[in-house]
Amino acid sequence: DAGVIQSPRHEVTEMGQEVTLRCKPISGHNSLFWYRQTMMRGLELLIYFNNNVPIDDSGMPEDRFSAKMPNASFSTLKIQPSEPRDSAVYFCASSLRGSSDSPLHFGNGTRLTVT
Amino acid sequence: AQSVAQPEDQVNVAEGNPLTVKCTYSVSGNPYLFWYVQYPNRGLQFLLKYITGDNLVKGSYGFEAEFNKSQTSFHLKKPSALVSDSALYFCAVKGGGSYIPTFGRGTSLIVHP
């Protein structure tokens, strides 16, 4: 089990540029979550997919953020245009939705810095 | 609605002493409770969970947690702390048929040599 794989690990970009974060969930997991972590706000849920379908995107900050899950093994989170306040660590997590007692498995995150 | 409170931003303990990291929750119906640990520059890692049954749950790295329904608490404990236990600890709850967990803000555990 390779775990949840995120890329890149670090991303530094200038304000106004497009940023794409990538995630490969654990094989067989049918739920996928994107979180953002900052010192000020802690861990925030951005979006939740089940069986590749977005179920809850109420945490997506604004229209500059978008997420897709074209298949069961890949998801992207895109920010366009990026702003300095988007600087944070972005985590992807996956789990089995079959039972509510399934824990989340997190990737090691992408540290985004927007200058 | 479901919520989690971790009342302490930081807990300091000497190596070899017992440790407790506190968590209280609010949820409709029966709660599913989880503890996660985050080491620097890493994602959250699952430690243990309470679903039903015995109120004392044992997990990874010698950690355990006690579920108390009347106090709506799920405190994390370890009999003897190690310096390597120093990390950020998150409590999470799911309930009422929700598949989305709610996380606390995290508690930084510092174990002094």
PDB file of C-alpha atoms in Angstrom:
ATOM      1  CA  ASP A   1       0.000   0.000   0.000  1.00  0.00           C
ATOM      2  CA  ALA A   2       1.711   3.148  -1.249  1.00  0.00           C
ATOM      3  CA  GLY A   3      -0.631   5.429   0.629  1.00  0.00           C
ATOM      4  CA  VAL A   4      -2.106   8.648  -0.693  1.00  0.00           C
ATOM      5  CA  ILE A   5       0.328  10.327  -3.060  1.00  0.00           C
ATOM      6  CA  GLN A   6       0.370  14.082  -3.574  1.00  0.00           C
ATOM      7  CA  SER A   7       2.424  16.156  -5.946  1.00  0.00           C
ATOM      8  CA  PRO A   8       4.236  18.423  -5.922  1.00  0.00           C
ATOM      9  CA  ARG A   9       5.451  18.492  -2.294  1.00  0.00           C
ATOM     10  CA  HIS A  10       6.327  22.161  -2.583  1.00  0.00           C
ATOM     11  CA  GLU A  11       5.087  24.824  -4.960  1.00  0.00           C
ATOM     12  CA  VAL A  12       6.241  28.424  -5.091  1.00  0.00           C
ATOM     13  CA  THR A  13       4.470  30.703  -7.512  1.00  0.00           C
ATOM     14  CA  GLU A  14       3.768  34.342  -8.143  1.00  0.00           C
ATOM     15  CA  MET A  15       0.447  36.001  -7.543  1.00  0.00           C
ATOM     16  CA  GLY A  16      -1.852  35.626 -10.528  1.00  0.00           C
ATOM     17  CA  GLN A  17      -0.414  32.349 -11.727  1.00  0.00           C
ATOM     18  CA  GLU A  18      -2.368  29.134 -12.045  1.00  0.00           C
ATOM     19  CA  VAL A  19      -1.561  26.355  -9.586  1.00  0.00           C
ATOM     20  CA  THR A  20      -2.541  22.692  -9.951  1.00  0.00           C
ATOM     21  CA  LEU A  21      -2.204  20.241  -7.095  1.00  0.00           C
ATOM     22  CA  ARG A  22      -2.484  16.513  -7.733  1.00  0.00           C
ATOM     23  CA  CYS A  23      -3.604  13.543  -5.687  1.00  0.00           C
ATOM     24  CA  LYS A  24      -3.660   9.782  -6.151  1.00  0.00           C
ATOM     25  CA  PRO A  25      -5.857   8.107  -3.512  1.00  0.00           C
ATOM     26  CA  ILE A  26      -5.370   4.635  -2.118  1.00  0.00           C
ATOM     27  CA  SER A  27      -6.600   1.998  -4.539  1.00  0.00           C
ATOM     28  CA  GLY A  28     -10.105   0.837  -3.642  1.00  0.00           C
ATOM     29  CA  HIS A  29     -10.987   3.934  -1.637  1.00  0.00           C
ATOM     30  CA  ASN A  30     -14.087   5.627  -2.970  1.00  0.00           C
ATOM     31  CA  SER A  31     -14.108   8.812  -0.901  1.00  0.00           C
ATOM     32  CA  LEU A  32     -11.671  11.655  -1.422  1.00  0.00           C
ATOM     33  CA  PHE A  33     -11.223  14.854   0.546  1.00  0.00           C
ATOM     34  CA  TRP A  34      -9.196  18.016  -0.034  1.00  0.00           C
ATOM     35  CA  TYR A  35      -8.169  19.989   3.067  1.00  0.00           C
ATOM     36  CA  ARG A  36      -6.229  23.186   3.629  1.00  0.00           C
ATOM     37  CA  GLN A  37      -4.135  23.750   6.755  1.00  0.00           C
ATOM     38  CA  THR A  38      -2.966  27.109   8.074  1.00  0.00           C
ATOM     39  CA  MET A  39      -1.853  28.317  11.475  1.00  0.00           C
ATOM     40  CA  MET A  40      -4.721  30.777  11.648  1.00  0.00           C
ATOM     41  CA  ARG A  41      -7.595  28.541  10.541  1.00  0.00           C
ATOM     42  CA  GLY A  42      -6.343  25.055  11.316  1.00  0.00           C
ATOM     43  CA  LEU A  43      -7.603  22.233   9.092  1.00  0.00           C
ATOM     44  CA  GLU A  44     -10.377  23.252   6.687  1.00  0.00           C
ATOM     45  CA  LEU A  45     -12.344  20.895   4.454  1.00  0.00           C
ATOM     46  CA  LEU A  46     -12.468  22.252   0.904  1.00  0.00           C
ATOM     47  CA  ILE A  47     -14.318  19.532  -0.993  1.00  0.00           C
ATOM     48  CA  TYR A  48     -15.477  15.925  -0.639  1.00  0.00           C
ATOM     49  CA  PHE A  49     -15.909  13.446  -3.500  1.00  0.00           C
ATOM     50  CA  ASN A  50     -17.671  10.109  -3.404  1.00  0.00           C
ATOM     51  CA  ASN A  51     -17.291   7.721  -6.334  1.00  0.00           C
ATOM     52  CA  ASN A  52     -15.670  10.563  -8.300  1.00  0.00           C
ATOM     53  CA  VAL A  53     -18.674  12.858  -7.804  1.00  0.00           C
ATOM     54  CA  PRO A  54     -18.375  16.082  -5.769  1.00  0.00           C
ATOM     55  CA  ILE A  55     -20.756  15.756  -2.831  1.00  0.00           C
ATOM     56  CA  ASP A  56     -19.884  18.752  -0.673  1.00  0.00           C
ATOM     57  CA  ASP A  57     -17.938  21.724  -1.997  1.00  0.00           C
ATOM     58  CA  SER A  58     -19.201  24.240   0.537  1.00  0.00           C
ATOM     59  CA  GLY A  59     -15.669  24.743   1.835  1.00  0.00           C
ATOM     60  CA  MET A  60     -14.238  25.915  -1.471  1.00  0.00           C
ATOM     61  CA  PRO A  61     -13.262  29.515  -0.729  1.00  0.00           C
ATOM     62  CA  GLU A  62     -14.325  31.134  -3.984  1.00  0.00           C
ATOM     63  CA  ASP A  63     -14.557  30.700  -7.720  1.00  0.00           C
ATOM     64  CA  ARG A  64     -10.801  30.809  -8.070  1.00  0.00           C
ATOM     65  CA  PHE A  65     -10.723  27.292  -6.631  1.00  0.00           C
ATOM     66  CA  SER A  66     -11.875  24.254  -8.577  1.00  0.00           C
ATOM     67  CA  ALA A  67     -11.468  20.507  -8.074  1.00  0.00           C
ATOM     68  CA  LYS A  68     -11.956  17.550 -10.347  1.00  0.00           C
ATOM     69  CA  MET A  69     -11.879  13.800 -10.063  1.00  0.00           C
ATOM     70  CA  PRO A  70     -11.908  12.368 -13.594  1.00  0.00           C
ATOM     71  CA  ASN A  71     -11.437   8.799 -12.345  1.00  0.00           C
ATOM     72  CA  ALA A  72     -11.073   6.783  -9.171  1.00  0.00           C
ATOM     73  CA  SER A  73      -7.303   7.121  -9.089  1.00  0.00           C
ATOM     74  CA  PHE A  74      -6.725  10.812  -9.672  1.00  0.00           C
ATOM     75  CA  SER A  75      -7.893  14.199  -8.456  1.00  0.00           C
ATOM     76  CA  THR A  76      -6.740  17.768  -8.980  1.00  0.00           C
ATOM     77  CA  LEU A  77      -7.224  21.009  -7.089  1.00  0.00           C
ATOM     78  CA  LYS A  78      -6.694  24.114  -9.185  1.00  0.00           C
ATOM     79  CA  ILE A  79      -6.312  27.710  -8.095  1.00  0.00           C
ATOM     80  CA  GLN A  80      -6.563  30.393 -10.756  1.00  0.00           C
ATOM     81  CA  PRO A  81      -5.506  33.071 -10.279  1.00  0.00           C
ATOM     82  CA  SER A  82      -3.511  32.411  -7.131  1.00  0.00           C
ATOM     83  CA  GLU A  83      -3.202  35.019  -4.364  1.00  0.00           C
ATOM     84  CA  PRO A  84      -0.789  35.318  -1.412  1.00  0.00           C
ATOM     85  CA  ARG A  85      -3.599  34.430   1.006  1.00  0.00           C
ATOM     86  CA  ASP A  86      -3.814  31.013  -0.647  1.00  0.00           C
ATOM     87  CA  SER A  87      -0.451  30.119   0.874  1.00  0.00           C
ATOM     88  CA  ALA A  88      -1.031  27.021   2.998  1.00  0.00           C
ATOM     89  CA  VAL A  89      -0.458  23.282   3.127  1.00  0.00           C
ATOM     90  CA  TYR A  90      -3.017  21.412   1.049  1.00  0.00           C
ATOM     91  CA  PHE A  91      -3.812  17.821   1.963  1.00  0.00           C
ATOM     92  CA  CYS A  92      -5.623  15.119   0.091  1.00  0.00           C
ATOM     93  CA  ALA A  93      -7.158  12.216   2.025  1.00  0.00           C
ATOM     94  CA  SER A  94      -9.057   9.100   1.023  1.00  0.00           C
ATOM     95  CA  SER A  95     -11.235   6.563   2.791  1.00  0.00           C
ATOM     96  CA  LEU A  96     -13.747   3.785   2.285  1.00  0.00           C
ATOM     97  CA  ARG A  97     -17.234   5.244   2.331  1.00  0.00           C
ATOM     98  CA  GLY A  98     -18.881   1.920   2.977  1.00  0.00           C
ATOM     99  CA  SER A  99     -18.909   2.511   6.702  1.00  0.00           C
ATOM    100  CA  SER A 100     -18.801   5.653   8.777  1.00  0.00           C
ATOM    101  CA  ASP A 101     -16.094   4.160  10.977  1.00  0.00           C
ATOM    102  CA  SER A 102     -13.485   4.266   8.214  1.00  0.00           C
ATOM    103  CA  PRO A 103     -10.603   6.593   9.106  1.00  0.00           C
ATOM    104  CA  LEU A 104      -9.093   9.007   6.629  1.00  0.00           C
ATOM    105  CA  HIS A 105      -5.693   8.318   5.084  1.00  0.00           C
ATOM    106  CA  PHE A 106      -3.795  11.524   4.375  1.00  0.00           C
ATOM    107  CA  GLY A 107      -1.073  12.299   1.902  1.00  0.00           C
ATOM    108  CA  ASN A 108       1.962  14.275   2.986  1.00  0.00           C
ATOM    109  CA  GLY A 109       0.579  17.474   1.549  1.00  0.00           C
ATOM    110  CA  THR A 110       1.620  20.197  -0.870  1.00  0.00           C
ATOM    111  CA  ARG A 111       3.107  23.304   0.693  1.00  0.00           C
ATOM    112  CA  LEU A 112       1.997  26.222  -1.484  1.00  0.00           C
ATOM    113  CA  THR A 113       3.665  29.610  -1.280  1.00  0.00           C
ATOM    114  CA  VAL A 114       2.244  32.455  -3.364  1.00  0.00           C
ATOM    115  CA  THR A 115       4.440  35.548  -3.507  1.00  0.00           C
TER     116      THR A 115
ATOM    117  CA  ALA B   1     -24.381  19.707  13.352  1.00  0.00           C
ATOM    118  CA  GLN B   2     -21.277  18.108  14.796  1.00  0.00           C
ATOM    119  CA  SER B   3     -18.365  19.781  16.534  1.00  0.00           C
ATOM    120  CA  VAL B   4     -15.153  19.010  18.370  1.00  0.00           C
ATOM    121  CA  ALA B   5     -13.315  21.027  20.993  1.00  0.00           C
ATOM    122  CA  GLN B   6      -9.698  20.568  21.979  1.00  0.00           C
ATOM    123  CA  PRO B   7      -9.413  23.017  24.862  1.00  0.00           C
ATOM    124  CA  GLU B   8      -5.620  23.055  25.056  1.00  0.00           C
ATOM    125  CA  ASP B   9      -3.459  24.491  22.293  1.00  0.00           C
ATOM    126  CA  GLN B  10      -0.401  22.953  23.891  1.00  0.00           C
ATOM    127  CA  VAL B  11       0.354  20.249  26.445  1.00  0.00           C
ATOM    128  CA  ASN B  12       3.752  19.938  28.076  1.00  0.00           C
ATOM    129  CA  VAL B  13       4.872  16.771  29.833  1.00  0.00           C
ATOM    130  CA  ALA B  14       8.134  15.290  31.003  1.00  0.00           C
ATOM    131  CA  GLU B  15       9.402  12.116  29.414  1.00  0.00           C
ATOM    132  CA  GLY B  16       8.248   9.068  31.361  1.00  0.00           C
ATOM    133  CA  ASN B  17       5.219  10.831  32.835  1.00  0.00           C
ATOM    134  CA  PRO B  18       1.655  10.028  31.800  1.00  0.00           C
ATOM    135  CA  LEU B  19       0.033  12.294  29.253  1.00  0.00           C
ATOM    136  CA  THR B  20      -3.542  13.311  28.495  1.00  0.00           C
ATOM    137  CA  VAL B  21      -4.772  15.288  25.504  1.00  0.00           C
ATOM    138  CA  LYS B  22      -8.367  16.405  25.924  1.00  0.00           C
ATOM    139  CA  CYS B  23     -11.241  16.271  23.451  1.00  0.00           C
ATOM    140  CA  THR B  24     -14.954  16.923  23.818  1.00  0.00           C
ATOM    141  CA  TYR B  25     -17.538  16.561  21.092  1.00  0.00           C
ATOM    142  CA  SER B  26     -21.106  17.324  20.104  1.00  0.00           C
ATOM    143  CA  VAL B  27     -23.003  15.168  17.608  1.00  0.00           C
ATOM    144  CA  SER B  28     -26.467  13.870  16.809  1.00  0.00           C
ATOM    145  CA  GLY B  29     -26.848  10.178  17.442  1.00  0.00           C
ATOM    146  CA  ASN B  30     -24.015   7.806  18.211  1.00  0.00           C
ATOM    147  CA  PRO B  31     -20.551   9.254  17.675  1.00  0.00           C
ATOM    148  CA  TYR B  32     -17.666   7.784  15.738  1.00  0.00           C
ATOM    149  CA  LEU B  33     -14.533   9.258  17.316  1.00  0.00           C
ATOM    150  CA  PHE B  34     -10.982   9.337  16.017  1.00  0.00           C
ATOM    151  CA  TRP B  35      -7.531  10.519  17.022  1.00  0.00           C
ATOM    152  CA  TYR B  36      -4.864  11.443  14.502  1.00  0.00           C
ATOM    153  CA  VAL B  37      -1.239  12.511  14.911  1.00  0.00           C
ATOM    154  CA  GLN B  38       0.709  14.869  12.666  1.00  0.00           C
ATOM    155  CA  TYR B  39       4.481  14.995  12.648  1.00  0.00           C
ATOM    156  CA  PRO B  40       6.311  17.949  11.051  1.00  0.00           C
ATOM    157  CA  ASN B  41       5.998  18.130   7.277  1.00  0.00           C
ATOM    158  CA  ARG B  42       3.733  15.073   7.194  1.00  0.00           C
ATOM    159  CA  GLY B  43       0.038  14.391   6.772  1.00  0.00           C
ATOM    160  CA  LEU B  44      -2.260  13.331   9.573  1.00  0.00           C
ATOM    161  CA  GLN B  45      -1.878   9.717  10.597  1.00  0.00           C
ATOM    162  CA  PHE B  46      -4.680   7.634  12.119  1.00  0.00           C
ATOM    163  CA  LEU B  47      -4.037   6.553  15.744  1.00  0.00           C
ATOM    164  CA  LEU B  48      -7.241   4.984  17.028  1.00  0.00           C
ATOM    165  CA  LYS B  49     -11.021   5.095  16.871  1.00  0.00           C
ATOM    166  CA  TYR B  50     -14.090   4.478  18.995  1.00  0.00           C
ATOM    167  CA  ILE B  51     -17.156   3.041  17.326  1.00  0.00           C
ATOM    168  CA  THR B  52     -18.931   1.007  19.975  1.00  0.00           C
ATOM    169  CA  GLY B  53     -18.205  -1.382  22.819  1.00  0.00           C
ATOM    170  CA  ASP B  54     -15.457  -1.029  25.392  1.00  0.00           C
ATOM    171  CA  ASN B  55     -14.998   2.588  26.450  1.00  0.00           C
ATOM    172  CA  LEU B  56     -11.216   2.200  26.543  1.00  0.00           C
ATOM    173  CA  VAL B  57      -9.749   1.978  23.080  1.00  0.00           C
ATOM    174  CA  LYS B  58      -6.154   1.014  22.396  1.00  0.00           C
ATOM    175  CA  GLY B  59      -4.271   2.249  19.369  1.00  0.00           C
ATOM    176  CA  SER B  60      -0.867   2.673  17.806  1.00  0.00           C
ATOM    177  CA  TYR B  61       2.383   3.557  19.629  1.00  0.00           C
ATOM    178  CA  GLY B  62       0.976   2.737  23.078  1.00  0.00           C
ATOM    179  CA  PHE B  63      -1.758   5.350  22.942  1.00  0.00           C
ATOM    180  CA  GLU B  64      -5.254   4.757  24.256  1.00  0.00           C
ATOM    181  CA  ALA B  65      -8.384   6.833  24.562  1.00  0.00           C
ATOM    182  CA  GLU B  66     -11.300   6.767  26.927  1.00  0.00           C
ATOM    183  CA  PHE B  67     -14.830   7.370  25.689  1.00  0.00           C
ATOM    184  CA  ASN B  68     -17.134   8.985  28.235  1.00  0.00           C
ATOM    185  CA  LYS B  69     -20.677   9.351  26.971  1.00  0.00           C
ATOM    186  CA  SER B  70     -22.014  11.387  29.883  1.00  0.00           C
ATOM    187  CA  GLN B  71     -19.218  13.927  29.574  1.00  0.00           C
ATOM    188  CA  THR B  72     -19.129  13.705  25.766  1.00  0.00           C
ATOM    189  CA  SER B  73     -15.375  13.332  25.956  1.00  0.00           C
ATOM    190  CA  PHE B  74     -12.753  11.215  24.229  1.00  0.00           C
ATOM    191  CA  HIS B  75      -9.430  12.008  25.869  1.00  0.00           C
ATOM    192  CA  LEU B  76      -6.194  10.589  24.494  1.00  0.00           C
ATOM    193  CA  LYS B  77      -3.815   9.039  27.002  1.00  0.00           C
ATOM    194  CA  LYS B  78      -0.472   7.322  27.292  1.00  0.00           C
ATOM    195  CA  PRO B  79       0.982   5.913  30.515  1.00  0.00           C
ATOM    196  CA  SER B  80       4.575   6.957  29.809  1.00  0.00           C
ATOM    197  CA  ALA B  81       5.433   9.724  27.346  1.00  0.00           C
ATOM    198  CA  LEU B  82       8.367   9.613  24.958  1.00  0.00           C
ATOM    199  CA  VAL B  83      10.187  12.574  23.427  1.00  0.00           C
ATOM    200  CA  SER B  84       9.282  11.087  20.053  1.00  0.00           C
ATOM    201  CA  ASP B  85       5.578  11.517  20.910  1.00  0.00           C
ATOM    202  CA  SER B  86       6.011  15.264  20.445  1.00  0.00           C
ATOM    203  CA  ALA B  87       3.649  16.171  17.604  1.00  0.00           C
ATOM    204  CA  LEU B  88       0.301  17.751  16.785  1.00  0.00           C
ATOM    205  CA  TYR B  89      -2.738  15.692  17.794  1.00  0.00           C
ATOM    206  CA  PHE B  90      -6.190  16.008  16.266  1.00  0.00           C
ATOM    207  CA  CYS B  91      -9.500  14.682  17.524  1.00  0.00           C
ATOM    208  CA  ALA B  92     -12.294  14.092  14.997  1.00  0.00           C
ATOM    209  CA  VAL B  93     -15.946  13.065  15.135  1.00  0.00           C
ATOM    210  CA  LYS B  94     -18.497  11.663  12.718  1.00  0.00           C
ATOM    211  CA  GLY B  95     -22.121  11.127  13.592  1.00  0.00           C
ATOM    212  CA  GLY B  96     -25.688  11.021  12.436  1.00  0.00           C
ATOM    213  CA  GLY B  97     -24.852   9.157   9.259  1.00  0.00           C
ATOM    214  CA  SER B  98     -22.328  11.757   8.146  1.00  0.00           C
ATOM    215  CA  TYR B  99     -19.369  10.550   6.115  1.00  0.00           C
ATOM    216  CA  ILE B 100     -17.479  13.801   6.639  1.00  0.00           C
ATOM    217  CA  PRO B 101     -15.496  14.051   9.878  1.00  0.00           C
ATOM    218  CA  THR B 102     -15.206  17.266  11.830  1.00  0.00           C
ATOM    219  CA  PHE B 103     -11.713  17.911  13.181  1.00  0.00           C
ATOM    220  CA  GLY B 104     -10.639  19.848  16.248  1.00  0.00           C
ATOM    221  CA  ARG B 105      -8.049  22.592  15.963  1.00  0.00           C
ATOM    222  CA  GLY B 106      -5.315  20.328  17.217  1.00  0.00           C
ATOM    223  CA  THR B 107      -3.179  20.171  20.363  1.00  0.00           C
ATOM    224  CA  SER B 108       0.570  20.457  20.255  1.00  0.00           C
ATOM    225  CA  LEU B 109       2.148  17.888  22.566  1.00  0.00           C
ATOM    226  CA  ILE B 110       5.660  18.655  23.734  1.00  0.00           C
ATOM    227  CA  VAL B 111       7.500  15.981  25.685  1.00  0.00           C
ATOM    228  CA  HIS B 112      10.563  17.281  27.477  1.00  0.00           C
ATOM    229  CA  PRO B 113      13.604  15.029  28.054  1.00  0.00           C
TER     230      PRO B 113
END
